[in-house]
């Protein structure tokens, strides 16, 4: 019985080495072998099934394919690991050398970006908020801008580390934060942070923490409040870490306070006092 031991498979190859009983019987032209097989099959079509069955049993085709698949998988995994490592290294560089953030009054051209960020899937899952239309966001921000006690603030990323640097053309709009002053003049002066939204391309880089700290500086030093509080959903771990890094402490919890997508979630109240800032 003849057994194929090796074959050239680069398209231009024309010969195959054949052995019988362990001894070489020379070289056979591929086209000649193909013609011979064709004649055999033409005489008896059942031979085609036999040849195919023999080929499958020998695994001559399947083995090289499996080797190629395993090799490709190993390469994909290696490249994937390298990309993940590079991503983490780039994020660490960004955290250390990423520059400052600056807060400014939100303007009409900012609204579409804020609306787009708010409707990103990850943002809606973190905040447990449904999709809102551009018109709804436009109406809300215009109402906030008209209120003297509400501060809709756009977050700009800048290469300038100066705390009070003026926003320049090199600044990039990367997020939104809302700060409000609550209470009457004769009551305790309280501030509330009710939104912190960062473009998904700039998350986990420390910009949210920088923005919250900048908002607290404005609240305590410019607006003149004595305490700032906020509410956050219990499973929004990234936001909780950001607020804790900014100095907020847990003060209350509302069980099953938010319903979203058939589930109920707790909400945490966090606050920071001016004397602790």
Tab-separated table of C-alpha atoms in Angstrom:
chain	number	residue	atom	x	y	z
A	1	UNK	CA	0.000	0.000	0.000
A	2	UNK	CA	1.401	3.414	-0.975
A	3	UNK	CA	1.612	6.124	1.677
A	4	UNK	CA	2.317	9.781	0.992
A	5	UNK	CA	5.206	10.915	3.200
A	6	UNK	CA	5.842	14.478	2.085
A	7	UNK	CA	4.551	16.959	-0.447
A	8	UNK	CA	5.446	20.390	-1.788
A	9	UNK	CA	2.369	22.620	-1.551
A	10	UNK	CA	3.405	26.060	-2.757
A	11	UNK	CA	1.353	26.069	-5.940
A	12	UNK	CA	4.317	25.737	-8.330
A	13	UNK	CA	5.336	22.283	-6.997
A	14	UNK	CA	4.999	19.499	-9.541
A	15	UNK	CA	6.305	16.354	-7.876
A	16	UNK	CA	5.471	14.204	-4.863
A	17	UNK	CA	7.776	11.661	-3.195
A	18	UNK	CA	6.172	8.229	-2.909
A	19	UNK	CA	7.382	5.234	-0.942
A	20	UNK	CA	6.249	1.632	-0.916
A	21	UNK	CA	7.089	-0.779	1.818
A	22	UNK	CA	9.717	1.584	3.169
A	23	UNK	CA	11.690	1.853	-0.108
A	24	UNK	CA	11.734	4.744	-2.544
A	25	UNK	CA	10.128	4.111	-5.923
A	26	UNK	CA	11.196	7.391	-7.472
A	27	UNK	CA	9.190	10.514	-8.295
A	28	UNK	CA	5.722	10.770	-9.777
A	29	UNK	CA	4.444	13.744	-11.760
A	30	UNK	CA	1.408	15.229	-9.976
A	31	UNK	CA	-0.548	15.857	-13.171
A	32	UNK	CA	0.042	12.252	-14.239
A	33	UNK	CA	-1.163	10.975	-10.863
A	34	UNK	CA	-4.247	13.180	-11.106
A	35	UNK	CA	-5.046	11.818	-14.574
A	36	UNK	CA	-4.699	8.277	-13.278
A	37	UNK	CA	-7.066	8.977	-10.379
A	38	UNK	CA	-9.531	10.588	-12.771
A	39	UNK	CA	-9.555	7.499	-14.999
A	40	UNK	CA	-10.117	5.199	-12.022
A	41	UNK	CA	-13.008	7.330	-10.747
A	42	UNK	CA	-14.564	7.569	-14.210
A	43	UNK	CA	-14.613	3.778	-14.438
A	44	UNK	CA	-16.206	3.379	-11.013
A	45	UNK	CA	-17.660	6.438	-9.225
A	46	UNK	CA	-17.709	4.518	-5.959
A	47	UNK	CA	-13.927	4.798	-5.929
A	48	UNK	CA	-14.286	8.537	-5.237
A	49	UNK	CA	-15.979	7.790	-1.914
A	50	UNK	CA	-13.236	5.289	-1.072
A	51	UNK	CA	-10.467	7.774	-1.848
A	52	UNK	CA	-12.188	10.471	0.192
A	53	UNK	CA	-12.700	8.082	3.094
A	54	UNK	CA	-9.034	7.030	2.999
A	55	UNK	CA	-7.937	10.664	2.913
A	56	UNK	CA	-10.096	11.568	5.915
A	57	UNK	CA	-8.895	8.542	7.886
A	58	UNK	CA	-5.267	9.415	7.206
A	59	UNK	CA	-5.910	12.949	8.599
A	60	UNK	CA	-3.412	14.229	6.046
A	61	UNK	CA	-5.535	17.351	5.544
A	62	UNK	CA	-6.839	17.807	9.079
A	63	UNK	CA	-3.494	17.634	10.898
A	64	UNK	CA	-1.837	20.546	9.100
A	65	UNK	CA	-5.017	22.577	9.571
A	66	UNK	CA	-5.040	21.883	13.296
A	67	UNK	CA	-1.376	22.832	13.567
A	68	UNK	CA	-2.044	26.090	11.741
A	69	UNK	CA	-5.044	26.835	13.958
A	70	UNK	CA	-3.040	26.175	17.139
A	71	UNK	CA	-0.196	28.356	15.884
A	72	UNK	CA	-2.600	31.158	14.975
A	73	UNK	CA	-4.291	30.951	18.382
A	74	UNK	CA	-0.925	31.158	20.143
A	75	UNK	CA	0.018	34.215	18.096
A	76	UNK	CA	-3.347	35.879	18.716
A	77	UNK	CA	-3.037	35.275	22.471
A	78	UNK	CA	0.527	36.629	22.494
A	79	UNK	CA	-0.454	39.768	20.600
A	80	UNK	CA	-3.542	40.196	22.794
A	81	UNK	CA	-1.407	39.992	25.953
A	82	UNK	CA	1.073	42.494	24.517
A	83	UNK	CA	-1.723	44.905	23.575
A	84	UNK	CA	-3.237	44.683	27.069
A	85	UNK	CA	0.181	45.343	28.622
A	86	UNK	CA	0.754	48.297	26.286
A	87	UNK	CA	-2.713	49.649	27.117
A	88	UNK	CA	-1.980	49.530	30.853
A	89	UNK	CA	1.418	51.166	30.359
A	90	UNK	CA	-0.131	53.952	28.275
A	91	UNK	CA	-2.809	54.493	30.912
A	92	UNK	CA	-0.164	54.720	33.641
A	93	UNK	CA	1.761	57.287	31.587
A	94	UNK	CA	-1.477	59.212	31.068
A	95	UNK	CA	-2.205	59.113	34.812
A	96	UNK	CA	1.232	60.523	35.644
A	97	UNK	CA	1.698	62.968	32.777
A	98	UNK	CA	-1.876	63.494	31.604
A	99	UNK	CA	-2.081	67.162	32.503
A	100	UNK	CA	-4.777	69.043	34.384
A	101	UNK	CA	-8.510	69.416	33.984
A	102	UNK	CA	-10.307	72.740	34.061
A	103	UNK	CA	-13.974	73.461	34.679
A	104	UNK	CA	-15.827	76.084	32.687
A	105	UNK	CA	-19.419	77.121	32.158
A	106	UNK	CA	-21.106	74.804	29.668
A	107	UNK	CA	-21.946	76.398	26.328
A	108	UNK	CA	-24.397	75.527	23.560
A	109	UNK	CA	-21.776	73.762	21.343
A	110	UNK	CA	-20.979	71.399	24.253
A	111	UNK	CA	-24.505	70.026	24.582
A	112	UNK	CA	-24.381	67.529	21.711
A	113	UNK	CA	-21.181	65.945	23.067
A	114	UNK	CA	-22.629	65.731	26.584
A	115	UNK	CA	-25.790	64.143	25.191
A	116	UNK	CA	-23.709	61.605	23.240
A	117	UNK	CA	-21.620	60.707	26.300
A	118	UNK	CA	-24.720	60.319	28.469
A	119	UNK	CA	-26.175	57.797	26.020
A	120	UNK	CA	-23.056	55.647	25.726
A	121	UNK	CA	-24.004	52.131	26.807
A	122	UNK	CA	-21.469	51.956	29.642
A	123	UNK	CA	-22.568	55.344	30.991
A	124	UNK	CA	-26.225	54.342	31.061
A	125	UNK	CA	-25.367	51.056	32.787
A	126	UNK	CA	-23.260	52.825	35.422
A	127	UNK	CA	-25.833	55.535	36.104
A	128	UNK	CA	-28.855	53.265	35.547
A	129	UNK	CA	-30.417	55.880	33.295
A	130	UNK	CA	-32.563	55.367	30.193
A	131	UNK	CA	-31.752	56.948	26.843
A	132	UNK	CA	-32.543	60.676	26.694
A	133	UNK	CA	-33.016	62.674	23.521
A	134	UNK	CA	-30.857	65.583	22.457
A	135	UNK	CA	-33.840	67.877	22.913
A	136	UNK	CA	-34.302	66.724	26.523
A	137	UNK	CA	-30.647	67.423	27.314
A	138	UNK	CA	-30.775	70.790	25.556
A	139	UNK	CA	-33.865	71.833	27.522
A	140	UNK	CA	-32.348	70.704	30.848
A	141	UNK	CA	-28.987	72.416	30.332
A	142	UNK	CA	-30.611	75.643	29.171
A	143	UNK	CA	-32.765	75.604	32.331
A	144	UNK	CA	-29.705	74.979	34.513
A	145	UNK	CA	-27.766	77.767	32.820
A	146	UNK	CA	-30.607	80.173	33.630
A	147	UNK	CA	-30.542	79.235	37.346
A	148	UNK	CA	-28.098	81.289	39.451
A	149	UNK	CA	-27.695	78.432	41.955
A	150	UNK	CA	-26.883	75.761	39.364
A	151	UNK	CA	-23.492	75.325	37.723
A	152	UNK	CA	-23.446	73.045	34.654
A	153	UNK	CA	-19.701	72.696	34.126
A	154	UNK	CA	-17.826	71.297	31.159
A	155	UNK	CA	-14.599	69.430	31.912
A	156	UNK	CA	-11.632	70.292	29.702
A	157	UNK	CA	-8.368	68.345	29.587
A	158	UNK	CA	-5.324	70.585	29.274
A	159	UNK	CA	-1.562	70.096	29.110
A	160	UNK	CA	-1.172	73.088	31.441
A	161	UNK	CA	-0.957	71.907	35.059
A	162	UNK	CA	-1.633	75.372	36.532
A	163	UNK	CA	-4.717	75.130	38.731
A	164	UNK	CA	-6.259	78.380	37.515
A	165	UNK	CA	-4.948	78.220	33.958
A	166	UNK	CA	-7.116	79.826	31.301
A	167	UNK	CA	-8.569	77.288	28.867
A	168	UNK	CA	-6.661	77.435	25.578
A	169	UNK	CA	-7.150	76.116	22.072
A	170	UNK	CA	-5.118	73.054	23.110
A	171	UNK	CA	-7.775	72.080	25.661
A	172	UNK	CA	-10.073	69.169	24.880
A	173	UNK	CA	-13.648	68.807	26.112
A	174	UNK	CA	-13.823	65.389	27.833
A	175	UNK	CA	-16.701	65.518	30.310
A	176	UNK	CA	-19.496	67.190	32.218
A	177	UNK	CA	-20.168	67.847	35.903
A	178	UNK	CA	-23.057	69.573	37.631
A	179	UNK	CA	-22.740	71.476	40.890
A	180	UNK	CA	-25.667	73.078	42.727
A	181	UNK	CA	-26.012	75.363	45.727
A	182	UNK	CA	-28.922	74.407	47.982
A	183	UNK	CA	-30.675	75.903	50.987
A	184	UNK	CA	-31.583	79.405	52.099
A	185	UNK	CA	-28.974	82.027	53.078
A	186	UNK	CA	-29.801	81.638	56.789
A	187	UNK	CA	-29.599	77.838	56.630
A	188	UNK	CA	-26.537	75.633	56.360
A	189	UNK	CA	-24.854	76.375	53.054
A	190	UNK	CA	-24.876	73.082	51.146
A	191	UNK	CA	-23.672	72.072	47.699
A	192	UNK	CA	-24.601	69.022	45.643
A	193	UNK	CA	-22.790	67.240	42.825
A	194	UNK	CA	-25.419	65.503	40.730
A	195	UNK	CA	-23.652	64.484	37.506
A	196	UNK	CA	-20.139	63.383	36.666
A	197	UNK	CA	-19.837	62.124	33.085
A	198	UNK	CA	-16.475	61.417	31.431
A	199	UNK	CA	-15.979	60.476	27.780
A	200	UNK	CA	-15.373	56.707	27.676
A	201	UNK	CA	-11.971	57.276	26.000
A	202	UNK	CA	-10.734	59.106	29.126
A	203	UNK	CA	-12.108	56.934	31.923
A	204	UNK	CA	-9.903	55.257	34.548
A	205	UNK	CA	-7.188	57.845	33.929
A	206	UNK	CA	-7.810	60.044	36.955
A	207	UNK	CA	-9.647	62.825	35.118
A	208	UNK	CA	-12.881	62.222	37.021
A	209	UNK	CA	-11.087	62.596	40.362
A	210	UNK	CA	-9.333	65.764	39.188
A	211	UNK	CA	-12.662	67.196	38.005
A	212	UNK	CA	-14.422	66.438	41.312
A	213	UNK	CA	-11.570	68.004	43.300
A	214	UNK	CA	-11.723	71.097	41.074
A	215	UNK	CA	-15.495	71.285	41.685
A	216	UNK	CA	-14.945	71.079	45.452
A	217	UNK	CA	-12.400	73.898	45.271
A	218	UNK	CA	-14.957	76.028	43.475
A	219	UNK	CA	-17.734	75.052	45.899
A	220	UNK	CA	-15.771	75.836	49.070
A	221	UNK	CA	-13.644	78.774	47.923
A	222	UNK	CA	-15.833	80.571	45.367
A	223	UNK	CA	-19.473	79.616	45.952
A	224	UNK	CA	-18.994	79.536	49.717
A	225	UNK	CA	-20.747	76.342	50.804
A	226	UNK	CA	-19.844	74.508	54.009
A	227	UNK	CA	-20.578	70.963	52.849
A	228	UNK	CA	-21.007	69.101	49.549
A	229	UNK	CA	-22.907	65.841	49.191
A	230	UNK	CA	-23.898	63.463	46.398
A	231	UNK	CA	-25.762	60.226	45.771
A	232	UNK	CA	-24.274	57.317	43.839
A	233	UNK	CA	-25.536	53.875	42.864
A	234	UNK	CA	-24.125	51.056	45.003
A	235	UNK	CA	-22.650	49.074	42.094
A	236	UNK	CA	-20.885	52.018	40.429
A	237	UNK	CA	-17.483	51.077	41.851
A	238	UNK	CA	-15.485	53.415	39.609
A	239	UNK	CA	-17.501	56.430	40.776
A	240	UNK	CA	-17.248	55.392	44.434
A	241	UNK	CA	-13.440	55.115	44.151
A	242	UNK	CA	-13.337	58.546	42.513
A	243	UNK	CA	-15.415	60.144	45.287
A	244	UNK	CA	-13.412	58.456	48.058
A	245	UNK	CA	-10.153	59.710	46.520
A	246	UNK	CA	-11.694	63.184	46.508
A	247	UNK	CA	-12.371	62.992	50.262
A	248	UNK	CA	-16.068	61.999	50.395
A	249	UNK	CA	-17.317	59.762	53.223
A	250	UNK	CA	-20.386	57.508	53.351
A	251	UNK	CA	-23.201	58.940	55.456
A	252	UNK	CA	-26.398	57.124	54.432
A	253	UNK	CA	-27.859	54.363	52.282
A	254	UNK	CA	-31.270	54.014	50.612
A	255	UNK	CA	-32.148	50.375	50.027
A	256	UNK	CA	-33.671	49.381	46.668
A	257	UNK	CA	-33.916	53.045	45.786
A	258	UNK	CA	-33.458	52.782	42.009
A	259	UNK	CA	-35.227	50.486	39.550
A	260	UNK	CA	-33.495	49.775	36.246
A	261	UNK	CA	-33.967	47.022	33.673
A	262	UNK	CA	-36.018	44.867	36.034
A	263	UNK	CA	-33.586	45.147	38.963
A	264	UNK	CA	-33.472	47.341	42.056
A	265	UNK	CA	-30.315	48.982	43.408
A	266	UNK	CA	-29.234	50.679	46.625
A	267	UNK	CA	-27.959	54.254	46.554
A	268	UNK	CA	-25.240	55.668	48.813
A	269	UNK	CA	-25.092	59.201	50.166
A	270	UNK	CA	-21.569	60.613	50.485
A	271	UNK	CA	-20.458	64.007	51.760
A	272	UNK	CA	-17.433	66.133	52.563
A	273	UNK	CA	-17.252	69.118	54.901
A	274	UNK	CA	-15.218	72.240	54.265
A	275	UNK	CA	-13.128	71.725	57.398
A	276	UNK	CA	-12.132	68.276	56.119
A	277	UNK	CA	-11.184	69.551	52.683
